[in-house]
Tab-separated table of C-alpha atoms and ligand atoms in Angstrom:
chain	number	residue	atom	x	y	z
A	97	MET	CA	-0.279	0.249	0.193
A	98	LYS	CA	1.257	3.331	-1.030
A	99	VAL	CA	0.038	6.456	0.578
A	100	LYS	CA	0.551	10.177	-1.515
A	101	PRO	CA	0.102	13.083	0.471
A	102	THR	CA	-1.883	15.817	-1.117
A	103	LYS	CA	-1.940	19.716	-0.984
A	104	ILE	CA	-5.144	19.480	1.693
A	105	GLU	CA	-3.512	18.016	4.997
A	106	GLY	CA	-4.845	14.622	5.845
A	107	CYS	CA	-5.908	14.167	2.940
A	108	PHE	CA	-4.082	11.026	0.738
A	109	GLU	CA	-4.051	8.846	-2.098
A	110	ILE	CA	-3.830	5.553	-1.596
A	111	GLU	CA	-2.453	2.710	-4.186
A	112	ILE	CA	-3.491	-1.073	-3.556
A	113	ILE	CA	-2.039	-3.936	-3.735
A	114	ILE	CA	-3.664	-5.623	-6.993
A	115	ARG	CA	-3.322	-9.198	-8.152
A	116	GLU	CA	-3.915	-10.488	-11.298
A	117	ASP	CA	-3.964	-13.983	-12.843
A	118	GLY	CA	-5.678	-16.018	-15.819
A	119	ARG	CA	-8.716	-15.375	-14.151
A	120	GLY	CA	-8.695	-11.606	-13.517
A	121	ARG	CA	-7.885	-9.369	-10.291
A	122	LEU	CA	-8.057	-9.560	-6.951
A	123	VAL	CA	-8.223	-6.003	-5.116
A	124	LYS	CA	-7.010	-5.181	-1.472
A	125	ASN	CA	-9.204	-2.559	-0.538
A	126	PHE	CA	-8.985	-2.190	3.243
A	127	HIS	CA	-5.826	-3.724	5.338
A	128	LYS	CA	-6.606	-2.585	8.658
A	129	THR	CA	-2.727	-3.102	10.405
A	130	SER	CA	-1.157	-1.059	7.276
A	131	PHE	CA	-3.864	1.857	7.845
A	132	GLU	CA	-3.233	1.351	11.554
A	133	LYS	CA	0.602	1.724	11.277
A	134	LEU	CA	0.351	5.374	9.242
A	135	GLY	CA	-1.888	6.550	12.172
A	136	LEU	CA	-5.130	6.159	9.262
A	137	MET	CA	-8.721	5.781	10.800
A	138	THR	CA	-9.742	1.922	10.848
A	139	ASP	CA	-13.148	2.347	12.365
A	140	PHE	CA	-15.523	2.576	9.277
A	141	PRO	CA	-19.044	1.627	10.531
A	142	GLU	CA	-21.018	2.753	7.591
A	143	HIS	CA	-20.322	1.073	3.891
A	144	TYR	CA	-22.295	2.468	0.916
A	145	TYR	CA	-22.141	2.445	-3.015
A	146	SER	CA	-24.190	4.164	-5.596
A	147	VAL	CA	-23.911	3.663	-9.773
A	148	SER	CA	-24.066	6.431	-11.161
A	149	LYS	CA	-24.282	7.380	-15.623
A	150	LYS	CA	-21.726	9.728	-17.535
A	151	ASN	CA	-22.579	13.198	-16.522
A	152	VAL	CA	-23.506	13.090	-13.435
A	153	LEU	CA	-22.511	15.479	-10.266
A	154	ARG	CA	-22.779	14.487	-6.831
A	155	GLY	CA	-21.951	16.880	-3.646
A	156	LEU	CA	-19.744	18.892	-2.456
A	157	HIS	CA	-21.031	16.889	0.335
A	158	PHE	CA	-20.345	16.805	4.324
A	159	GLN	CA	-21.486	16.179	7.762
A	160	VAL	CA	-21.545	18.660	10.000
A	161	PRO	CA	-20.295	18.601	13.553
A	162	SER	CA	-21.541	16.667	15.724
A	163	GLN	CA	-21.343	13.719	13.552
A	164	HIS	CA	-18.674	15.371	10.937
A	165	HIS	CA	-16.577	12.400	9.178
A	166	ILE	CA	-13.603	11.019	7.550
A	167	LYS	CA	-14.303	9.326	4.093
A	168	LEU	CA	-12.647	6.829	1.857
A	169	VAL	CA	-13.632	7.215	-1.012
A	170	SER	CA	-12.739	4.997	-4.438
A	171	CYS	CA	-14.371	3.587	-8.080
A	172	LEU	CA	-15.559	0.071	-8.316
A	173	GLU	CA	-16.444	0.309	-11.507
A	174	GLY	CA	-15.675	3.231	-14.510
A	175	ARG	CA	-13.357	6.030	-13.674
A	176	ILE	CA	-14.735	9.379	-11.544
A	177	LEU	CA	-12.801	12.772	-10.786
A	178	ASP	CA	-13.353	13.360	-6.878
A	179	VAL	CA	-12.703	16.177	-5.228
A	180	VAL	CA	-12.002	17.488	-2.006
A	181	VAL	CA	-12.565	20.848	-0.894
A	182	ASP	CA	-10.597	22.276	2.319
A	183	LEU	CA	-13.479	23.911	4.891
A	184	ARG	CA	-11.445	24.051	7.533
A	185	ILE	CA	-11.142	27.864	9.223
A	186	GLY	CA	-7.123	28.215	9.487
A	187	SER	CA	-6.140	25.425	7.197
A	188	PRO	CA	-3.078	27.000	4.850
A	189	THR	CA	-5.480	25.767	1.996
A	190	TYR	CA	-8.704	26.833	3.499
A	191	GLY	CA	-11.031	27.136	0.293
A	192	ASP	CA	-8.322	25.253	-2.137
A	193	HIS	CA	-9.790	21.998	-3.768
A	194	LEU	CA	-8.125	19.157	-5.261
A	195	MET	CA	-9.229	17.144	-7.733
A	196	ILE	CA	-8.094	13.157	-8.200
A	197	GLU	CA	-9.407	10.871	-10.965
A	198	LEU	CA	-10.436	7.785	-8.556
A	199	ASN	CA	-10.754	4.753	-11.182
A	200	SER	CA	-11.145	1.165	-11.775
A	201	GLU	CA	-8.110	0.132	-13.184
A	202	LYS	CA	-5.849	2.130	-11.221
A	203	ALA	CA	-8.141	0.532	-8.142
A	204	ASN	CA	-7.117	3.714	-6.160
A	205	MET	CA	-8.460	5.999	-3.102
A	206	LEU	CA	-8.919	8.913	-1.240
A	207	TYR	CA	-8.662	9.123	2.395
A	208	VAL	CA	-10.800	12.959	2.667
A	209	PRO	CA	-10.150	14.435	6.477
A	210	GLU	CA	-12.953	15.868	8.726
A	211	GLY	CA	-13.569	19.583	7.555
A	212	CYS	CA	-13.737	19.104	3.722
A	213	ALA	CA	-16.756	18.773	1.686
A	214	HIS	CA	-16.576	16.091	-1.473
A	215	GLY	CA	-17.780	15.533	-5.100
A	216	PHE	CA	-17.224	13.654	-7.731
A	217	PHE	CA	-18.356	13.580	-11.999
A	218	THR	CA	-18.846	10.302	-13.680
A	219	LEU	CA	-16.816	10.195	-16.789
A	220	SER	CA	-17.738	6.827	-17.571
A	221	THR	CA	-21.135	5.169	-18.880
A	222	LYS	CA	-21.892	3.682	-15.667
A	223	SER	CA	-19.164	4.215	-12.444
A	224	ILE	CA	-19.701	2.348	-8.881
A	225	PHE	CA	-18.378	4.701	-6.170
A	226	LEU	CA	-17.939	3.175	-2.766
A	227	ASN	CA	-18.079	5.801	0.221
A	228	ARG	CA	-16.677	4.286	3.766
A	229	THR	CA	-17.462	6.974	6.590
A	230	SER	CA	-16.658	7.247	9.830
A	231	THR	CA	-19.567	8.258	11.597
A	232	MET	CA	-22.857	6.765	10.815
A	233	TYR	CA	-25.251	8.592	8.050
A	234	SER	CA	-27.280	11.329	9.747
A	235	ASN	CA	-29.961	13.058	8.079
A	236	SER	CA	-30.160	16.005	10.657
A	237	HIS	CA	-26.256	16.714	9.784
A	238	ASP	CA	-26.563	16.284	6.278
A	239	GLY	CA	-24.600	19.971	4.985
A	240	GLY	CA	-22.635	21.057	1.108
A	241	ILE	CA	-21.865	23.906	-0.428
A	242	HIS	CA	-22.657	24.388	-4.530
A	243	TRP	CA	-20.408	22.697	-6.334
A	244	ASP	CA	-20.366	25.527	-9.215
A	245	SER	CA	-18.671	28.343	-5.864
A	246	CYS	CA	-15.588	26.564	-5.713
A	247	GLY	CA	-13.302	27.872	-8.622
A	248	ILE	CA	-13.394	24.085	-9.836
A	249	GLU	CA	-13.188	22.927	-13.450
A	250	TRP	CA	-15.230	20.724	-14.177
A	251	PRO	CA	-15.525	19.075	-17.541
A	252	THR	CA	-18.973	20.773	-17.598
A	253	THR	CA	-21.130	23.590	-17.034
A	254	ASN	CA	-23.604	21.127	-17.071
A	255	PRO	CA	-23.556	17.878	-15.326
A	256	ILE	CA	-26.510	15.870	-13.786
A	257	ILE	CA	-27.461	17.367	-10.506
A	258	SER	CA	-29.699	16.186	-7.973
A	259	LYS	CA	-32.394	18.556	-6.196
A	260	LYS	CA	-30.758	19.214	-3.342
A	261	ASP	CA	-27.509	19.753	-4.470
A	262	LYS	CA	-28.480	22.307	-7.016
A	263	TYR	CA	-29.819	24.706	-4.487
A	264	LEU	CA	-26.522	24.274	-2.073
A	265	PRO	CA	-25.148	27.526	-0.168
A	266	GLU	CA	-21.790	28.921	-2.625
A	267	LEU	CA	-19.004	28.491	-0.709
A	268	GLU	CA	-18.416	32.790	0.338
A	269	ASN	CA	-21.998	32.725	2.053
A	270	PHE	CA	-20.781	29.150	4.131
A	271	ASP	CA	-20.315	29.833	7.874
A	272	SER	CA	-18.145	27.393	8.211
A	273	PRO	CA	-18.202	25.640	11.357
A	274	PHE	CA	-14.631	23.317	11.093
A	275	LYS	CA	-11.757	24.206	12.312
A	276	PHE	CA	-8.407	23.245	11.411
A	277	GLN	CA	-6.337	21.283	13.557
A	278	PRO	CA	-2.381	20.487	12.255
A	279	THR	CA	-1.141	17.176	13.129
A	280	ILE	CA	1.857	18.456	14.326
B	88	TDO	C1	-25.469	9.260	1.790
B	88	TDO	C2	-26.466	8.837	1.966
B	88	TDO	C3	-27.823	9.000	1.696
B	88	TDO	N1	-29.086	8.116	1.667
B	88	TDO	C4	-30.061	8.493	1.492
B	88	TDO	C5	-30.595	9.857	1.261
B	88	TDO	C6	-31.747	10.053	-0.218
B	88	TDO	O1	-33.161	9.904	-0.211
B	88	TDO	C7	-30.436	8.684	-0.534
B	88	TDO	C8	-29.438	10.018	-1.704
B	88	TDO	O2	-28.835	10.686	-0.578
B	88	TDO	P1	-27.862	11.553	-1.632
B	88	TDO	O3	-28.452	12.544	-2.665
B	88	TDO	O4	-27.462	12.696	-0.582
B	88	TDO	O5	-26.747	10.825	-2.176
B	88	TDO	P2	-25.395	11.313	-2.950
B	88	TDO	O6	-25.665	12.628	-3.161
B	88	TDO	O7	-25.081	10.458	-3.512
B	88	TDO	O8	-24.244	11.797	-1.465
B	88	TDO	C9	-22.882	11.703	-1.238
B	88	TDO	O9	-22.464	12.117	-2.607
B	88	TDO	C10	-21.279	12.276	-2.137
B	88	TDO	C11	-19.723	13.139	-2.942
B	88	TDO	C12	-20.214	11.975	-0.379
B	88	TDO	O10	-19.361	13.083	-0.445
B	88	TDO	C13	-21.275	11.003	0.199
B	88	TDO	O11	-20.871	11.843	1.724
B	88	TDO	C14	-23.000	11.730	-0.279
B	88	TDO	O12	-22.640	12.542	0.990
B	88	TDO	O13	-30.214	8.137	-0.303
B	88	TDO	C15	-29.078	7.185	3.135
B	88	TDO	O14	-29.880	6.831	3.544
B	88	TDO	N2	-27.806	6.676	3.327
B	88	TDO	C16	-26.535	7.149	3.200
B	88	TDO	O15	-25.599	7.102	3.941
């Protein structure tokens, strides 16, 4: 397992072990001991996957305190552009974002720290997105910011989005409840 830091502190791209033979492939998509050695969260009580067609944009989402959480995200089928926006007051990258392609071929994952908004755009005809979260889903803590309010260069100006995502607040009008806690 290889863990690459990104420009957002606490956010990592993770490359995992893939074994291939004549039958196909085996992908080890979670290894508790390796995560523990790196000081990463290992307790993900909730997992789900979503299936999307091409041109779908989901996000940018988070849960507010006290149900804020770490996400471990990956793409089990297809290709997505995954985006993380730093919403932690006091962070050197507050308001900044990163975009990284996650795909089933590379089987790479993104470890998204608390206090960041997350979203993705689908590049393939069918994309299966896997999310593991460190706290349970809570509808009353569900929050988000508008996908087109953070200076992100999405591949289209007209993605397929949910009604909920259409009316999310813009980043500049968002009063962040998240505080940056430096690791050292
Ligand atoms: C995320 C989630 C949704 N739901 C329900 C609420 C709603 O009725 C239906 C669809 O929910 P949403 O429209 O919020 O689904 P979606 O837009 O796919 O939401 C997800 O987007 C990505 C970008 C994330 O980062 C995730 O954390 C999550 O917020 O499923 C759950 O029951 N449990 C869950 O964990």
